[in-house]
Amino acid sequence: RLRVRPAEEAAAEPFSPAMHAEAQVAEKLSKLRESEGFLRVWRALVAAKVPVLVHNGLFDLLFLHDALIGPLPAPCTQFKAAVHAALPEVWDTKLLADQLGAY
């Protein structure tokens, strides 16, 4: 049975190391749940294998790789292969505009 303590009694109880550890764990779980949000989006995007449209998105793809896939590989070819494995079709509108002479 749950017993609700009066505020004075709860305030008189010292903050123990165990309570501090529990608070730290709760805070870490909260941060993990917050960061899990975009990971869900990423996983859905990868699973869907739909074309991805970016504008000047190289740095975005570098960041996503580092944050969600793993550390960036030294050779560019390995980075390109990893991105292509996760996102088979990426279109960069800035690159397209540059190639068409629009910029």
mmCIF file with all atom_site columns, N, CA and C in Angstrom, residues 49-92:
data_model
loop_
_atom_site.group_PDB
_atom_site.id
_atom_site.type_symbol
_atom_site.label_atom_id
_atom_site.label_alt_id
_atom_site.label_comp_id
_atom_site.label_asym_id
_atom_site.label_entity_id
_atom_site.label_seq_id
_atom_site.pdbx_PDB_ins_code
_atom_site.Cartn_x
_atom_site.Cartn_y
_atom_site.Cartn_z
_atom_site.occupancy
_atom_site.B_iso_or_equiv
_atom_site.pdbx_formal_charge
_atom_site.auth_seq_id
_atom_site.auth_comp_id
_atom_site.auth_asym_id
_atom_site.auth_atom_id
_atom_site.pdbx_PDB_model_num
ATOM 1   N N  . LYS A 1 49 ? 13.928 2.840  -47.491 1.00 0.00 ? 49 LYS A N  1
ATOM 2   C CA . LYS A 1 49 ? 14.704 2.889  -48.741 1.00 0.00 ? 49 LYS A CA 1
ATOM 3   C C  . LYS A 1 49 ? 14.097 3.864  -49.755 1.00 0.00 ? 49 LYS A C  1
ATOM 4   N N  . VAL A 1 50 ? 13.631 5.007  -49.255 1.00 0.00 ? 50 VAL A N  1
ATOM 5   C CA . VAL A 1 50 ? 13.061 6.029  -50.131 1.00 0.00 ? 50 VAL A CA 1
ATOM 6   C C  . VAL A 1 50 ? 14.145 7.031  -50.517 1.00 0.00 ? 50 VAL A C  1
ATOM 7   N N  . PRO A 1 51 ? 13.977 7.728  -51.640 1.00 0.00 ? 51 PRO A N  1
ATOM 8   C CA . PRO A 1 51 ? 14.952 8.770  -52.000 1.00 0.00 ? 51 PRO A CA 1
ATOM 9   C C  . PRO A 1 51 ? 14.978 9.873  -50.934 1.00 0.00 ? 51 PRO A C  1
ATOM 10  N N  . VAL A 1 52 ? 16.166 10.389 -50.679 1.00 0.00 ? 52 VAL A N  1
ATOM 11  C CA . VAL A 1 52 ? 16.341 11.459 -49.700 1.00 0.00 ? 52 VAL A CA 1
ATOM 12  C C  . VAL A 1 52 ? 16.779 12.702 -50.453 1.00 0.00 ? 52 VAL A C  1
ATOM 13  N N  . LEU A 1 53 ? 16.137 13.820 -50.174 1.00 0.00 ? 53 LEU A N  1
ATOM 14  C CA . LEU A 1 53 ? 16.436 15.080 -50.835 1.00 0.00 ? 53 LEU A CA 1
ATOM 15  C C  . LEU A 1 53 ? 17.079 16.022 -49.824 1.00 0.00 ? 53 LEU A C  1
ATOM 16  N N  . VAL A 1 54 ? 18.254 16.551 -50.156 1.00 0.00 ? 54 VAL A N  1
ATOM 17  C CA . VAL A 1 54 ? 18.966 17.493 -49.296 1.00 0.00 ? 54 VAL A CA 1
ATOM 18  C C  . VAL A 1 54 ? 19.363 18.706 -50.131 1.00 0.00 ? 54 VAL A C  1
ATOM 19  N N  . HIS A 1 55 ? 19.757 19.761 -49.471 1.00 0.00 ? 55 HIS A N  1
ATOM 20  C CA . HIS A 1 55 ? 20.323 20.922 -50.162 1.00 0.00 ? 55 HIS A CA 1
ATOM 21  C C  . HIS A 1 55 ? 21.659 21.223 -49.502 1.00 0.00 ? 55 HIS A C  1
ATOM 22  N N  . ASN A 1 56 ? 22.729 21.037 -50.256 1.00 0.00 ? 56 ASN A N  1
ATOM 23  C CA . ASN A 1 56 ? 24.073 21.236 -49.742 1.00 0.00 ? 56 ASN A CA 1
ATOM 24  C C  . ASN A 1 56 ? 24.260 20.368 -48.489 1.00 0.00 ? 56 ASN A C  1
ATOM 25  N N  . GLY A 1 57 ? 23.922 19.081 -48.618 1.00 0.00 ? 57 GLY A N  1
ATOM 26  C CA . GLY A 1 57 ? 23.792 18.209 -47.465 1.00 0.00 ? 57 GLY A CA 1
ATOM 27  C C  . GLY A 1 57 ? 25.004 17.382 -47.083 1.00 0.00 ? 57 GLY A C  1
ATOM 28  N N  . LEU A 1 58 ? 26.179 17.648 -47.634 1.00 0.00 ? 58 LEU A N  1
ATOM 29  C CA . LEU A 1 58 ? 27.342 16.837 -47.311 1.00 0.00 ? 58 LEU A CA 1
ATOM 30  C C  . LEU A 1 58 ? 27.644 16.853 -45.814 1.00 0.00 ? 58 LEU A C  1
ATOM 31  N N  . PHE A 1 59 ? 27.660 18.038 -45.216 1.00 0.00 ? 59 PHE A N  1
ATOM 32  C CA . PHE A 1 59 ? 27.960 18.116 -43.780 1.00 0.00 ? 59 PHE A CA 1
ATOM 33  C C  . PHE A 1 59 ? 26.875 17.431 -42.954 1.00 0.00 ? 59 PHE A C  1
ATOM 34  N N  . ASP A 1 60 ? 25.628 17.522 -43.398 1.00 0.00 ? 60 ASP A N  1
ATOM 35  C CA . ASP A 1 60 ? 24.542 16.830 -42.703 1.00 0.00 ? 60 ASP A CA 1
ATOM 36  C C  . ASP A 1 60 ? 24.753 15.322 -42.759 1.00 0.00 ? 60 ASP A C  1
ATOM 37  N N  . LEU A 1 61 ? 25.123 14.815 -43.921 1.00 0.00 ? 61 LEU A N  1
ATOM 38  C CA . LEU A 1 61 ? 25.366 13.379 -44.055 1.00 0.00 ? 61 LEU A CA 1
ATOM 39  C C  . LEU A 1 61 ? 26.583 12.945 -43.241 1.00 0.00 ? 61 LEU A C  1
ATOM 40  N N  . LEU A 1 62 ? 27.621 13.778 -43.212 1.00 0.00 ? 62 LEU A N  1
ATOM 41  C CA . LEU A 1 62 ? 28.785 13.475 -42.377 1.00 0.00 ? 62 LEU A CA 1
ATOM 42  C C  . LEU A 1 62 ? 28.395 13.399 -40.902 1.00 0.00 ? 62 LEU A C  1
ATOM 43  N N  . PHE A 1 63 ? 27.604 14.377 -40.465 1.00 0.00 ? 63 PHE A N  1
ATOM 44  C CA . PHE A 1 63 ? 27.162 14.394 -39.072 1.00 0.00 ? 63 PHE A CA 1
ATOM 45  C C  . PHE A 1 63 ? 26.308 13.173 -38.754 1.00 0.00 ? 63 PHE A C  1
ATOM 46  N N  . LEU A 1 64 ? 25.337 12.867 -39.625 1.00 0.00 ? 64 LEU A N  1
ATOM 47  C CA . LEU A 1 64 ? 24.464 11.717 -39.390 1.00 0.00 ? 64 LEU A CA 1
ATOM 48  C C  . LEU A 1 64 ? 25.253 10.417 -39.336 1.00 0.00 ? 64 LEU A C  1
ATOM 49  N N  . HIS A 1 65 ? 26.219 10.281 -40.223 1.00 0.00 ? 65 HIS A N  1
ATOM 50  C CA . HIS A 1 65 ? 27.050 9.079  -40.219 1.00 0.00 ? 65 HIS A CA 1
ATOM 51  C C  . HIS A 1 65 ? 27.779 8.953  -38.882 1.00 0.00 ? 65 HIS A C  1
ATOM 52  N N  . ASP A 1 66 ? 28.413 10.038 -38.467 1.00 0.00 ? 66 ASP A N  1
ATOM 53  C CA . ASP A 1 66 ? 29.190 10.019 -37.227 1.00 0.00 ? 66 ASP A CA 1
ATOM 54  C C  . ASP A 1 66 ? 28.293 9.760  -36.013 1.00 0.00 ? 66 ASP A C  1
ATOM 55  N N  . ALA A 1 67 ? 27.104 10.341 -36.010 1.00 0.00 ? 67 ALA A N  1
ATOM 56  C CA . ALA A 1 67 ? 26.216 10.222 -34.854 1.00 0.00 ? 67 ALA A CA 1
ATOM 57  C C  . ALA A 1 67 ? 25.433 8.912  -34.828 1.00 0.00 ? 67 ALA A C  1
ATOM 58  N N  . LEU A 1 68 ? 25.068 8.386  -35.997 1.00 0.00 ? 68 LEU A N  1
ATOM 59  C CA . LEU A 1 68 ? 24.140 7.265  -36.021 1.00 0.00 ? 68 LEU A CA 1
ATOM 60  C C  . LEU A 1 68 ? 24.710 5.964  -36.583 1.00 0.00 ? 68 LEU A C  1
ATOM 61  N N  . ILE A 1 69 ? 25.685 6.050  -37.460 1.00 0.00 ? 69 ILE A N  1
ATOM 62  C CA . ILE A 1 69 ? 26.251 4.837  -38.057 1.00 0.00 ? 69 ILE A CA 1
ATOM 63  C C  . ILE A 1 69 ? 27.534 4.454  -37.336 1.00 0.00 ? 69 ILE A C  1
ATOM 64  N N  . GLY A 1 70 ? 28.428 5.411  -37.176 1.00 0.00 ? 70 GLY A N  1
ATOM 65  C CA . GLY A 1 70 ? 29.695 5.157  -36.498 1.00 0.00 ? 70 GLY A CA 1
ATOM 66  C C  . GLY A 1 70 ? 30.712 6.204  -36.878 1.00 0.00 ? 70 GLY A C  1
ATOM 67  N N  . PRO A 1 71 ? 31.908 6.091  -36.353 1.00 0.00 ? 71 PRO A N  1
ATOM 68  C CA . PRO A 1 71 ? 32.953 7.072  -36.659 1.00 0.00 ? 71 PRO A CA 1
ATOM 69  C C  . PRO A 1 71 ? 33.193 7.164  -38.165 1.00 0.00 ? 71 PRO A C  1
ATOM 70  N N  . LEU A 1 72 ? 33.532 8.352  -38.599 1.00 0.00 ? 72 LEU A N  1
ATOM 71  C CA . LEU A 1 72 ? 33.774 8.564  -40.030 1.00 0.00 ? 72 LEU A CA 1
ATOM 72  C C  . LEU A 1 72 ? 35.032 7.820  -40.469 1.00 0.00 ? 72 LEU A C  1
ATOM 73  N N  . PRO A 1 73 ? 34.930 7.090  -41.569 1.00 0.00 ? 73 PRO A N  1
ATOM 74  C CA . PRO A 1 73 ? 36.117 6.413  -42.090 1.00 0.00 ? 73 PRO A CA 1
ATOM 75  C C  . PRO A 1 73 ? 37.044 7.417  -42.767 1.00 0.00 ? 73 PRO A C  1
ATOM 76  N N  . ALA A 1 74 ? 38.330 7.087  -42.815 1.00 0.00 ? 74 ALA A N  1
ATOM 77  C CA . ALA A 1 74 ? 39.301 7.998  -43.423 1.00 0.00 ? 74 ALA A CA 1
ATOM 78  C C  . ALA A 1 74 ? 39.084 8.136  -44.931 1.00 0.00 ? 74 ALA A C  1
ATOM 79  N N  . PRO A 1 75 ? 38.991 7.047  -45.686 1.00 0.00 ? 75 PRO A N  1
ATOM 80  C CA . PRO A 1 75 ? 38.791 7.225  -47.120 1.00 0.00 ? 75 PRO A CA 1
ATOM 81  C C  . PRO A 1 75 ? 37.349 7.616  -47.447 1.00 0.00 ? 75 PRO A C  1
ATOM 82  N N  . CYS A 1 76 ? 37.215 8.564  -48.328 1.00 0.00 ? 76 CYS A N  1
ATOM 83  C CA . CYS A 1 76 ? 35.898 9.048  -48.740 1.00 0.00 ? 76 CYS A CA 1
ATOM 84  C C  . CYS A 1 76 ? 35.055 7.928  -49.358 1.00 0.00 ? 76 CYS A C  1
ATOM 85  N N  . THR A 1 77 ? 35.717 6.995  -50.036 1.00 0.00 ? 77 THR A N  1
ATOM 86  C CA . THR A 1 77 ? 34.974 5.916  -50.696 1.00 0.00 ? 77 THR A CA 1
ATOM 87  C C  . THR A 1 77 ? 34.229 5.049  -49.675 1.00 0.00 ? 77 THR A C  1
ATOM 88  N N  . GLN A 1 78 ? 34.809 4.839  -48.498 1.00 0.00 ? 78 GLN A N  1
ATOM 89  C CA . GLN A 1 78 ? 34.123 4.060  -47.465 1.00 0.00 ? 78 GLN A CA 1
ATOM 90  C C  . GLN A 1 78 ? 32.930 4.818  -46.910 1.00 0.00 ? 78 GLN A C  1
ATOM 91  N N  . PHE A 1 79 ? 33.070 6.136  -46.766 1.00 0.00 ? 79 PHE A N  1
ATOM 92  C CA . PHE A 1 79 ? 31.948 6.963  -46.313 1.00 0.00 ? 79 PHE A CA 1
ATOM 93  C C  . PHE A 1 79 ? 30.813 6.893  -47.323 1.00 0.00 ? 79 PHE A C  1
ATOM 94  N N  . LYS A 1 80 ? 31.155 7.059  -48.602 1.00 0.00 ? 80 LYS A N  1
ATOM 95  C CA . LYS A 1 80 ? 30.126 7.013  -49.640 1.00 0.00 ? 80 LYS A CA 1
ATOM 96  C C  . LYS A 1 80 ? 29.419 5.661  -49.670 1.00 0.00 ? 80 LYS A C  1
ATOM 97  N N  . ALA A 1 81 ? 30.182 4.584  -49.508 1.00 0.00 ? 81 ALA A N  1
ATOM 98  C CA . ALA A 1 81 ? 29.595 3.239  -49.516 1.00 0.00 ? 81 ALA A CA 1
ATOM 99  C C  . ALA A 1 81 ? 28.657 3.049  -48.328 1.00 0.00 ? 81 ALA A C  1
ATOM 100 N N  . ALA A 1 82 ? 29.046 3.549  -47.159 1.00 0.00 ? 82 ALA A N  1
ATOM 101 C CA . ALA A 1 82 ? 28.201 3.408  -45.961 1.00 0.00 ? 82 ALA A CA 1
ATOM 102 C C  . ALA A 1 82 ? 26.912 4.200  -46.100 1.00 0.00 ? 82 ALA A C  1
ATOM 103 N N  . VAL A 1 83 ? 27.008 5.422  -46.624 1.00 0.00 ? 83 VAL A N  1
ATOM 104 C CA . VAL A 1 83 ? 25.808 6.242  -46.820 1.00 0.00 ? 83 VAL A CA 1
ATOM 105 C C  . VAL A 1 83 ? 24.915 5.594  -47.873 1.00 0.00 ? 83 VAL A C  1
ATOM 106 N N  . HIS A 1 84 ? 25.519 5.108  -48.946 1.00 0.00 ? 84 HIS A N  1
ATOM 107 C CA . HIS A 1 84 ? 24.733 4.469  -49.999 1.00 0.00 ? 84 HIS A CA 1
ATOM 108 C C  . HIS A 1 84 ? 24.053 3.196  -49.492 1.00 0.00 ? 84 HIS A C  1
ATOM 109 N N  . ALA A 1 85 ? 24.699 2.466  -48.601 1.00 0.00 ? 85 ALA A N  1
ATOM 110 C CA . ALA A 1 85 ? 24.084 1.260  -48.029 1.00 0.00 ? 85 ALA A CA 1
ATOM 111 C C  . ALA A 1 85 ? 22.874 1.630  -47.168 1.00 0.00 ? 85 ALA A C  1
ATOM 112 N N  . ALA A 1 86 ? 22.981 2.738  -46.440 1.00 0.00 ? 86 ALA A N  1
ATOM 113 C CA . ALA A 1 86 ? 21.873 3.166  -45.583 1.00 0.00 ? 86 ALA A CA 1
ATOM 114 C C  . ALA A 1 86 ? 20.791 3.890  -46.375 1.00 0.00 ? 86 ALA A C  1
ATOM 115 N N  . LEU A 1 87 ? 21.230 4.765  -47.278 1.00 0.00 ? 87 LEU A N  1
ATOM 116 C CA . LEU A 1 87 ? 20.306 5.579  -48.084 1.00 0.00 ? 87 LEU A CA 1
ATOM 117 C C  . LEU A 1 87 ? 20.677 5.410  -49.556 1.00 0.00 ? 87 LEU A C  1
ATOM 118 N N  . PRO A 1 88 ? 20.049 4.466  -50.237 1.00 0.00 ? 88 PRO A N  1
ATOM 119 C CA . PRO A 1 88 ? 20.471 4.151  -51.604 1.00 0.00 ? 88 PRO A CA 1
ATOM 120 C C  . PRO A 1 88 ? 20.351 5.298  -52.607 1.00 0.00 ? 88 PRO A C  1
ATOM 121 N N  . GLU A 1 89 ? 19.457 6.243  -52.347 1.00 0.00 ? 89 GLU A N  1
ATOM 122 C CA . GLU A 1 89 ? 19.262 7.324  -53.323 1.00 0.00 ? 89 GLU A CA 1
ATOM 123 C C  . GLU A 1 89 ? 19.225 8.664  -52.600 1.00 0.00 ? 89 GLU A C  1
ATOM 124 N N  . VAL A 1 90 ? 20.270 9.467  -52.766 1.00 0.00 ? 90 VAL A N  1
ATOM 125 C CA . VAL A 1 90 ? 20.355 10.793 -52.149 1.00 0.00 ? 90 VAL A CA 1
ATOM 126 C C  . VAL A 1 90 ? 20.488 11.819 -53.263 1.00 0.00 ? 90 VAL A C  1
ATOM 127 N N  . TRP A 1 91 ? 19.616 12.799 -53.243 1.00 0.00 ? 91 TRP A N  1
ATOM 128 C CA . TRP A 1 91 ? 19.654 13.885 -54.228 1.00 0.00 ? 91 TRP A CA 1
ATOM 129 C C  . TRP A 1 91 ? 20.003 15.182 -53.512 1.00 0.00 ? 91 TRP A C  1
ATOM 130 N N  . ASP A 1 92 ? 21.020 15.879 -54.019 1.00 0.00 ? 92 ASP A N  1
ATOM 131 C CA . ASP A 1 92 ? 21.428 17.164 -53.456 1.00 0.00 ? 92 ASP A CA 1
ATOM 132 C C  . ASP A 1 92 ? 21.039 18.249 -54.451 1.00 0.00 ? 92 ASP A C  1
#
